[in-house]
């Protein structure tokens, strides 16, 4: 029965493949594609794989002025074949892989060299390349990630990065970045040994990938949130693959036990492409990544909740591997702390969970360097906060104040010792005094008081009279009530975790220093006392 079915399938496909080999037309490509749909047996298609691919290989290698539509159809046919089969031959894989890379990397597959490939053709090639890697045997992957294949793999990655950064079509940019993930095999279910091998190879490409993806993430806001989400996710996966502490240690252990292929390579140019993930390299890479990760923190205030969620996952995932990313940790924490008060509840809750796990495992008395890092972040933010409150919009002001609140909350009991340092206390108190400067240019106390007792008092309910009598505070540097509430939270956290006696004495000194700070100091003292009493949802 099986042999009969095989014979019928072969007799159906054979004349169509022969015809396509002789005449390279869209009609013949379509005929083979339609015939393939009628063969439902994958075993038969696997046996006929090379026979089916042969006419496509001939078409792609023929130096004639074919239309781009024909090339697009040819790659779509190749994609259909690969979806139903697996590549087990290295020669076949390398031939198809290099042909696809050369075609998409050239100005045009036709003789019109002034014309670039169409978006449709690029999209078809990118999908085929991605599928090609995912549908090959493990032995093929081993060769693809070997030292000898670094130039070929690097060429493919550079093509994907170029498309991701420079193409306008969103679906093509996303497909190119998904292609990078596919080439890295980071989503594959492999053991730590294989992950270490993949990380060793992709360490060579980490600089180019990270720099390009950061440019995409911080680039044109009109490119759409789906592009940003894919770029953030791709960057997270590649950095995680290369900088994962466990897999780096696995690589270092194997290098001690077995001779490295780099040492036995006689080609100096090839050796220069390879990377050894030793302690020196890890430290240098961490410092360079920190510069890039700092840039990505700007996306924290993006209008799309999906982008903010992707950014939070990026920070939360990489914080787990902080042993190899100590320089990046302050910026990753800034992302998580900044999203702690996100308006979208799911993001705020997820950020809280990430920080809770981090706090339990790392904010112990033995982890003094982390506490010092948070102290430094708090001090730096205190220095820049007054300037930010005068120069940026309300949303950015709220984001900055939320960050301040998050750092104080994360420090928790450690804040008591932080505020005993005079420079920290002085800087933070001055920042709060400057931010909370009251606007007294439009005082309407008489109007507010007479409304509840004079003419028209019957319009105000008894329940609402308390709110009417409460004076409304206006501030010079912000008008958003959310900012005021967040600053109240900051002050009450200071009163709750800090030495209340020290804080009251300090702000009384500020009260007596100059008449300019009397109102702010009074306001701050009131909020500190409320915080010390545990009032305000602390």
mmCIF file of N, CA and C in Angstrom, residues 25 44 60 90 146 152 183 193 209 219 268 291 298 317 348 445 455 490 493 500:
data_model
loop_
_atom_site.group_PDB
_atom_site.id
_atom_site.type_symbol
_atom_site.label_atom_id
_atom_site.label_comp_id
_atom_site.label_asym_id
_atom_site.label_seq_id
_atom_site.Cartn_x
_atom_site.Cartn_y
_atom_site.Cartn_z
ATOM 1 N N UNK A 25 8.936 29.079 -15.126
ATOM 2 C CA UNK A 25 7.799 29.994 -15.186
ATOM 3 C C UNK A 25 6.988 29.897 -13.901
ATOM 4 N N UNK A 44 6.647 10.049 2.455
ATOM 5 C CA UNK A 44 6.877 10.060 1.003
ATOM 6 C C UNK A 44 7.560 11.360 0.589
ATOM 7 N N UNK A 60 17.032 29.024 -9.039
ATOM 8 C CA UNK A 60 17.681 30.085 -8.271
ATOM 9 C C UNK A 60 19.113 30.337 -8.715
ATOM 10 N N UNK A 90 24.181 18.210 4.924
ATOM 11 C CA UNK A 90 24.874 19.481 5.122
ATOM 12 C C UNK A 90 25.107 20.195 3.803
ATOM 13 N N UNK A 146 29.639 25.822 14.174
ATOM 14 C CA UNK A 146 31.071 25.553 14.315
ATOM 15 C C UNK A 146 31.877 26.776 13.897
ATOM 16 N N UNK A 152 29.581 32.481 7.352
ATOM 17 C CA UNK A 152 28.283 32.260 6.718
ATOM 18 C C UNK A 152 27.141 32.670 7.652
ATOM 19 N N UNK A 183 17.777 31.792 14.062
ATOM 20 C CA UNK A 183 19.180 31.441 13.834
ATOM 21 C C UNK A 183 19.899 31.136 15.145
ATOM 22 N N UNK A 193 24.704 21.905 27.737
ATOM 23 C CA UNK A 193 25.878 21.745 26.875
ATOM 24 C C UNK A 193 25.646 22.410 25.524
ATOM 25 N N UNK A 209 24.304 42.795 17.141
ATOM 26 C CA UNK A 209 22.873 42.582 17.393
ATOM 27 C C UNK A 209 22.346 43.585 18.418
ATOM 28 N N UNK A 219 14.368 54.204 18.237
ATOM 29 C CA UNK A 219 14.259 54.944 16.982
ATOM 30 C C UNK A 219 12.889 55.569 16.771
ATOM 31 N N UNK A 268 44.035 32.540 10.627
ATOM 32 C CA UNK A 268 44.046 33.658 11.575
ATOM 33 C C UNK A 268 42.794 34.525 11.467
ATOM 34 N N UNK A 291 25.854 50.461 28.896
ATOM 35 C CA UNK A 291 25.644 51.711 28.154
ATOM 36 C C UNK A 291 24.395 51.607 27.283
ATOM 37 N N UNK A 298 14.607 54.625 28.508
ATOM 38 C CA UNK A 298 13.770 55.727 28.022
ATOM 39 C C UNK A 298 12.396 55.233 27.564
ATOM 40 N N UNK A 317 13.864 39.235 33.380
ATOM 41 C CA UNK A 317 14.602 38.047 32.931
ATOM 42 C C UNK A 317 16.101 38.227 33.119
ATOM 43 N N UNK A 348 1.936 46.807 36.944
ATOM 44 C CA UNK A 348 2.341 47.159 38.312
ATOM 45 C C UNK A 348 2.476 45.913 39.183
ATOM 46 N N UNK A 445 -8.806 81.696 49.316
ATOM 47 C CA UNK A 445 -9.270 81.184 50.607
ATOM 48 C C UNK A 445 -10.632 81.752 50.993
ATOM 49 N N UNK A 455 -24.095 82.686 50.927
ATOM 50 C CA UNK A 455 -25.128 82.476 49.919
ATOM 51 C C UNK A 455 -24.808 81.239 49.076
ATOM 52 N N UNK A 490 6.175 59.276 49.054
ATOM 53 C CA UNK A 490 7.620 59.355 49.302
ATOM 54 C C UNK A 490 7.877 59.856 50.722
ATOM 55 N N UNK A 493 6.854 57.300 53.337
ATOM 56 C CA UNK A 493 7.817 56.195 53.386
ATOM 57 C C UNK A 493 9.067 56.609 54.161
ATOM 58 N N UNK A 500 12.568 59.226 62.608
ATOM 59 C CA UNK A 500 11.651 60.367 62.583
ATOM 60 C C UNK A 500 12.203 61.562 63.361
#
